[in-house]
CSV table of C-alpha atoms in Angstrom, one decimal:
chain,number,residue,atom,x,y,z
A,1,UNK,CA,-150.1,37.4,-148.6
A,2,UNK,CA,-148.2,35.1,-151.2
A,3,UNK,CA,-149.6,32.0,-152.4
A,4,UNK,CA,-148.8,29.0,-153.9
A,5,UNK,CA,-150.3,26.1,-155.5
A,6,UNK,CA,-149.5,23.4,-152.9
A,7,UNK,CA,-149.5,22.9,-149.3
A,8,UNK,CA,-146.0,22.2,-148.1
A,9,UNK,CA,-144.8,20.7,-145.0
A,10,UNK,CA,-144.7,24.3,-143.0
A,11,UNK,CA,-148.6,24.5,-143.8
A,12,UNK,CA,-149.0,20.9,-142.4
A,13,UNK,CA,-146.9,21.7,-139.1
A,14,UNK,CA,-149.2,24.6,-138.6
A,15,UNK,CA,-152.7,22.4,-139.5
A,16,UNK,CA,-151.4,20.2,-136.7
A,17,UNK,CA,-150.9,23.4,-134.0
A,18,UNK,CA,-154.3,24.5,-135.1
A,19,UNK,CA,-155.8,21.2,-133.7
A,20,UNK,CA,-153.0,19.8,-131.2
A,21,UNK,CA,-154.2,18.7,-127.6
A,22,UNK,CA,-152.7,21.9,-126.4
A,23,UNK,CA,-155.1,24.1,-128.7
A,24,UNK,CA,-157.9,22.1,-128.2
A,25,UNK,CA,-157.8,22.1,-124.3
A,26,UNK,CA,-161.0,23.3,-123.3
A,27,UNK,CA,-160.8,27.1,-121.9
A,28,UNK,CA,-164.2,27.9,-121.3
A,29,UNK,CA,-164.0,29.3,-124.8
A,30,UNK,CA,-166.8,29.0,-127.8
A,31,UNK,CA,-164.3,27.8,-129.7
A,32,UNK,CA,-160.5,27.6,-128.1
A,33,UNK,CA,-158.9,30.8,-128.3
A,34,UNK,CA,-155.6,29.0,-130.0
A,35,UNK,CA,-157.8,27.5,-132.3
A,36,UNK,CA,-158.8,30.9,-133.7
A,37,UNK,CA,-154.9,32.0,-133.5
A,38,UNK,CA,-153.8,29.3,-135.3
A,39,UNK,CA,-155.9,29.9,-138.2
A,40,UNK,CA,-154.7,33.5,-138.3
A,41,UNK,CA,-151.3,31.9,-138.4
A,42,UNK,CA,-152.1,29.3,-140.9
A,43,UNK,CA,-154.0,31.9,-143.2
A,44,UNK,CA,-152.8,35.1,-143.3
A,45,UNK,CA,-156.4,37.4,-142.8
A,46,UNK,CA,-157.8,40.5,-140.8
A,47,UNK,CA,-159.7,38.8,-138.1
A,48,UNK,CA,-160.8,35.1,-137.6
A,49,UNK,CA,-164.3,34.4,-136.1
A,50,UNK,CA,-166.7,32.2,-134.4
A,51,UNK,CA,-170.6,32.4,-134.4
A,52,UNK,CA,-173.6,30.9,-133.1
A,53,UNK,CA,-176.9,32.8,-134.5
A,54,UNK,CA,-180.4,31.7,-134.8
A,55,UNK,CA,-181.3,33.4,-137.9
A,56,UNK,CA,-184.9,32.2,-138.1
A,57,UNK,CA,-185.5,35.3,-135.1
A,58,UNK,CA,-182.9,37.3,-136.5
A,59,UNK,CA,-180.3,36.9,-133.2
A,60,UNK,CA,-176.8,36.2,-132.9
A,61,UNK,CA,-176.3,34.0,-129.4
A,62,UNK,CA,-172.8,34.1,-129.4
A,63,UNK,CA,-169.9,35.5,-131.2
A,64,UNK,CA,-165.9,35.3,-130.8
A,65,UNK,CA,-163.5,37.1,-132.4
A,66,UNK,CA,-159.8,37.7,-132.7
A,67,UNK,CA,-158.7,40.9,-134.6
A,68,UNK,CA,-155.4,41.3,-136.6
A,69,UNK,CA,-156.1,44.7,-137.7
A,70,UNK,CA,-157.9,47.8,-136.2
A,71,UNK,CA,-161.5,47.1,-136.5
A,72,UNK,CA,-164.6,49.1,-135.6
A,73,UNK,CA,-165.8,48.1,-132.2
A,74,UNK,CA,-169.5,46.9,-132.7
A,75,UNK,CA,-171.4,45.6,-135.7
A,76,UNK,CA,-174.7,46.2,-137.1
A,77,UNK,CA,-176.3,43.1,-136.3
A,78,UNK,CA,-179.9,44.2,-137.3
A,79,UNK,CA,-178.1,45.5,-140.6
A,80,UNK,CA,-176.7,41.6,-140.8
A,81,UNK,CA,-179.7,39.9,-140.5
A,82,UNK,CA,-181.9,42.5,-142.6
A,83,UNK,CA,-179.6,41.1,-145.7
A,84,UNK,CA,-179.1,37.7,-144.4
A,85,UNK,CA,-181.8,35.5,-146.7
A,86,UNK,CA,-181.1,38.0,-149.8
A,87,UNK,CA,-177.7,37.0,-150.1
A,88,UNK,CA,-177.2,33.9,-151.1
A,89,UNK,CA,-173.6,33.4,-149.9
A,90,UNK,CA,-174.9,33.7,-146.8
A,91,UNK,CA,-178.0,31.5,-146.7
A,92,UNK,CA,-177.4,28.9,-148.9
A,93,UNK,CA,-176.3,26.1,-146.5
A,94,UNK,CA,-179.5,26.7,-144.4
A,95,UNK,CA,-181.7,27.0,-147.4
A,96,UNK,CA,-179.9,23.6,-149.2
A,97,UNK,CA,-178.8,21.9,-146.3
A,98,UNK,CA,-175.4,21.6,-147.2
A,99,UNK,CA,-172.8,22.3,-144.5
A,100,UNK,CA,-169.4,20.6,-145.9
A,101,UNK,CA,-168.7,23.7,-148.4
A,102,UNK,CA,-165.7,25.6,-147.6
A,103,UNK,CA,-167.1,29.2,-149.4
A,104,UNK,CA,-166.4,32.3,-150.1
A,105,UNK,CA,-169.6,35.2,-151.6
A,106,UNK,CA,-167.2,34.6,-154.9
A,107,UNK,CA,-168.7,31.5,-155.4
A,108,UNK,CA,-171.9,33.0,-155.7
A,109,UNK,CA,-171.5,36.8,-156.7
A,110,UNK,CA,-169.5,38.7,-159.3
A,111,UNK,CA,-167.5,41.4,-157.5
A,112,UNK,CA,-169.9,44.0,-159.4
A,113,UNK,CA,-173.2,41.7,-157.6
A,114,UNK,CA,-172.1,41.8,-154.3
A,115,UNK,CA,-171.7,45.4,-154.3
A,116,UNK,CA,-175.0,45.8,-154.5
A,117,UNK,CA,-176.2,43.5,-152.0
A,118,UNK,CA,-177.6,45.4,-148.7
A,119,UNK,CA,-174.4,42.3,-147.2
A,120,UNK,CA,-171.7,44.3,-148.9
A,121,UNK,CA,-172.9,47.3,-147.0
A,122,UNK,CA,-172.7,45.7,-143.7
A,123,UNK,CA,-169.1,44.3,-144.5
A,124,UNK,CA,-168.1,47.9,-145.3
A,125,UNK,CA,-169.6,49.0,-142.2
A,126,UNK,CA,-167.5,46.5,-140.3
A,127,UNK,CA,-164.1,47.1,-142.5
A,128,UNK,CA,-164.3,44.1,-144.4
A,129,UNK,CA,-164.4,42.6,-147.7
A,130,UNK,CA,-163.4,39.2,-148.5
A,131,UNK,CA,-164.8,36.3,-146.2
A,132,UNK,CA,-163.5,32.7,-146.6
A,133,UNK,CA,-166.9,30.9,-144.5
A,134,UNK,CA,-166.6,27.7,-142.6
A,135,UNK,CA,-170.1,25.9,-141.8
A,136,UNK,CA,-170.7,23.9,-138.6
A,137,UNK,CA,-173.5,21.1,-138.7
A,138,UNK,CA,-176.4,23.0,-137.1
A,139,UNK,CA,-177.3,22.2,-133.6
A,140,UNK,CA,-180.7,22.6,-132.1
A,141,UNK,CA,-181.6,24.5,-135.1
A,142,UNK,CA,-178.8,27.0,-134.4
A,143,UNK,CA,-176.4,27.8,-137.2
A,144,UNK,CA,-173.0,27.5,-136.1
A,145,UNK,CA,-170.0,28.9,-138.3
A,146,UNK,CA,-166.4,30.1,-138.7
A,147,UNK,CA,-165.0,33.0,-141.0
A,148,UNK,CA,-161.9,34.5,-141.6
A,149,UNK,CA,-162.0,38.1,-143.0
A,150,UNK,CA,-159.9,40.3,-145.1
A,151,UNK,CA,-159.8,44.1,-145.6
A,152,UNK,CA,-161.1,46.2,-148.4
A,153,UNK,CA,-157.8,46.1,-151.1
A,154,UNK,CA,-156.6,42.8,-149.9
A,155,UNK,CA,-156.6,40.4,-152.2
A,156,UNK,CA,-159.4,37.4,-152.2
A,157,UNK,CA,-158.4,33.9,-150.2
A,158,UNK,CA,-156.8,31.5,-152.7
A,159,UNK,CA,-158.0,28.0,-153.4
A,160,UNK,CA,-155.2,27.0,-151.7
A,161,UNK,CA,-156.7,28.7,-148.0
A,162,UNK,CA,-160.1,27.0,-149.0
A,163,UNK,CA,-158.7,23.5,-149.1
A,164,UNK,CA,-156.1,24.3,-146.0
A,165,UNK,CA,-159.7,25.0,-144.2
A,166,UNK,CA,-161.5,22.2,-146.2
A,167,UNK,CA,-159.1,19.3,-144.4
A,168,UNK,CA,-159.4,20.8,-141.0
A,169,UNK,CA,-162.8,20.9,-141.2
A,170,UNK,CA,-163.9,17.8,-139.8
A,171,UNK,CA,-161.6,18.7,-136.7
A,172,UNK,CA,-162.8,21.9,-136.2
A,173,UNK,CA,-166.5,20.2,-135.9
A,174,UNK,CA,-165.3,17.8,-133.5
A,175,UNK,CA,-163.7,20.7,-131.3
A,176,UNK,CA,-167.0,22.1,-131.6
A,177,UNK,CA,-169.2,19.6,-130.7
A,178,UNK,CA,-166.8,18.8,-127.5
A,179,UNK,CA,-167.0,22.3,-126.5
A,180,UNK,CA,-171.2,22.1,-126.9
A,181,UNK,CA,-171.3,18.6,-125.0
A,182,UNK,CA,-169.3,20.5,-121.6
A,183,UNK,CA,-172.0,23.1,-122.2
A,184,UNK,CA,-174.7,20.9,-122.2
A,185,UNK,CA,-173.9,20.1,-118.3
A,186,UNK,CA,-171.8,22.5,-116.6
A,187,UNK,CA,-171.8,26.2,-117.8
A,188,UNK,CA,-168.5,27.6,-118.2
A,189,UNK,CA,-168.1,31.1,-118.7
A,190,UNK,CA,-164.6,32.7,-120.1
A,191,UNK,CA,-162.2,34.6,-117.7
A,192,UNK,CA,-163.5,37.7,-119.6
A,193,UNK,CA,-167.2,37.2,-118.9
A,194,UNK,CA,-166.5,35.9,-115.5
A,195,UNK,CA,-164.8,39.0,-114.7
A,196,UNK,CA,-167.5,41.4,-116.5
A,197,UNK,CA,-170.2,39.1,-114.6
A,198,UNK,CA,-168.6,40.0,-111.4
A,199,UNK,CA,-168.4,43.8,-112.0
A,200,UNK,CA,-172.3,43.0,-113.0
A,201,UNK,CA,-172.8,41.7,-109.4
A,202,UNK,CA,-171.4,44.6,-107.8
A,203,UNK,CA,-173.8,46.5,-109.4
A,204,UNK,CA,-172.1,48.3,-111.9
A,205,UNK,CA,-173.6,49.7,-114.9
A,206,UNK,CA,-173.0,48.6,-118.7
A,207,UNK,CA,-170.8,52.3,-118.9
A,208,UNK,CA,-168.7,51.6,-116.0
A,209,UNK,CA,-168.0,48.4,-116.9
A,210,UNK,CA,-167.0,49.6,-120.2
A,211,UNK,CA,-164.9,51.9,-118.4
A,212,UNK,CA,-163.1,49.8,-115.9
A,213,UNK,CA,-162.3,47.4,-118.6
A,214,UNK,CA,-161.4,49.9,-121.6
A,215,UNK,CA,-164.5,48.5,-123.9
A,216,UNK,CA,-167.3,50.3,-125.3
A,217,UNK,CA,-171.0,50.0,-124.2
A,218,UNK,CA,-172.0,47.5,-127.2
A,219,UNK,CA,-169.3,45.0,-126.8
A,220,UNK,CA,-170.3,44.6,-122.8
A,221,UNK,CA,-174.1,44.4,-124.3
A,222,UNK,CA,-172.9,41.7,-126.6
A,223,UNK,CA,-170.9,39.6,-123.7
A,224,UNK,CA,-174.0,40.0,-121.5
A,225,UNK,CA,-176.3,38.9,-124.7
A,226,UNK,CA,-173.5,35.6,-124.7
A,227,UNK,CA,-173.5,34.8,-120.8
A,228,UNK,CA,-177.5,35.1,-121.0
A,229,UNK,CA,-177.6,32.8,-124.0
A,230,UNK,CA,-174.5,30.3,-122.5
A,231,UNK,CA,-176.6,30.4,-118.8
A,232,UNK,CA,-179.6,30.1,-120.2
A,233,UNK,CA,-181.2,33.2,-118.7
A,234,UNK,CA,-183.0,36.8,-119.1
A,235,UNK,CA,-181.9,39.0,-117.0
A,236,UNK,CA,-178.5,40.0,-115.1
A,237,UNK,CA,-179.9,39.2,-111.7
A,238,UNK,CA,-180.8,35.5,-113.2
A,239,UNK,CA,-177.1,35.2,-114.6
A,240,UNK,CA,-175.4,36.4,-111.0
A,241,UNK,CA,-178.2,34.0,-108.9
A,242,UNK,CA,-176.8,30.8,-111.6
A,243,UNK,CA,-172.7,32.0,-111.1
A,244,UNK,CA,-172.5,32.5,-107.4
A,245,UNK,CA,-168.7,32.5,-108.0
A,246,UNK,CA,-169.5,35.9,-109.0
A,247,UNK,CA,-170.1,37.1,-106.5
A,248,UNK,CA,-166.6,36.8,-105.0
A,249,UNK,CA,-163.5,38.8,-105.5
């Protein structure tokens, strides 16, 4: 993961992939899948992430990620939000109300710190160490962010990556806020939870649709957690009755 003290022409090619018309092309995503591929491109890292959590009841409503390197399954999300407000890297923008910081829990923690936060447990748990966090303006009192992730013995993201993600910032809120404003009238699921939605209406359980589809039983919980919360229901007979599409195939 060399570095260097500028940003070259290479790096500004690869900005402009990140948010191109192409990448931005609405794909019933959280956030479009080359979106978060281009930033693993752009930044070398372990996995690339986007969240939607409303950490006032301790929930996360919606979570994408693409992995680079063989990580556990499932997370501890009660684990997460146990050490959410104690760690300051974490809660700060909520508690200060300042969303344009491109950060990193270096910023806030010696390495000796952090190692004692219950947060650095949870990170452990997942495979990770270093985080280089992206806030999203709130919405509806939701916190909305992006993180990229490196392993335990990688080294920390440079201040070079910070300002690479610093100037696409702005873009990245846009992209957001686009994707958020299709939500807001028609729901659009992903070709992922459509298909898990369908194997729902058959009447599968949560173990054979982890089966069928080669996942374990706490990822299909989490992408039925994220249709509930995108379809604005409870229950899996509410989120078949609102997608009668389905039903078919």
């Amino acid at each position: 993961m060399a570095d260097s003290s500028s940003i070259n022409e290479r790096d500004l090619r690869r900005m402009l992939d990140v948010v191109s018309p192409e990448a931005s092309a609405d794909d019933g995503a959280e956030m479009p899948e080359q979106v978060l591929r281009g930033l693993a491109e752009l930044i070398p890292c372990a996995s690339v992430s986007f969240f939607v959590m409303d950490t006032r009841r301790g929930v996360t409503l919606c979570q994408q990620q693409f992995d680079l390197a063989d990580l556990p399954d499932d997370s501890d999300d009660a684990l997460f939000f146990q050490a959410y407000w104690d760690c300051v890297a974490c809660c700060y923008p909520e508690r200060h109300n300042e969303y344009d910081r491109v950060t990193t829990w270096l910023d806030f923690y010696s390495e000796r710190e952090y190692r004692n936060l219950l947060m650095a447990e949870y990170f452990r748990s997942a495979g990770l160490w270093h985080e280089l966090l992206v806030t999203l303006p709130p919405e509806g009192g939701l916190e909305r962010r992006l993180m990229l992730t490196r392993e335990v013995g990688d080294i920390p993201f440079s201040e070079r990556e910070r300002l690479l993600l610093t100037l696409l910032r702005p873009h990245l809120v846009t992209l957001r806020d686009r994707v958020e404003a299709v939500r807001r009238t028609v729901p659009v699921l992903t070709p992922r939870q459509v298909e898990l939605l369908r194997r729902v209406a058959r009447g599968q359980t949560n173990r054979q649709v982890a089966r069928d589809l080669g996942l374990s039983e706490g990822t299909v919980r989490k992408h039925l957690e994220n249709i509930y919360a995108r379809l604005e229901v409870n229950s899996r007979t509410e989120a078949v009755a609102r997608m009668p599409e389905a039903r078919l195939g």
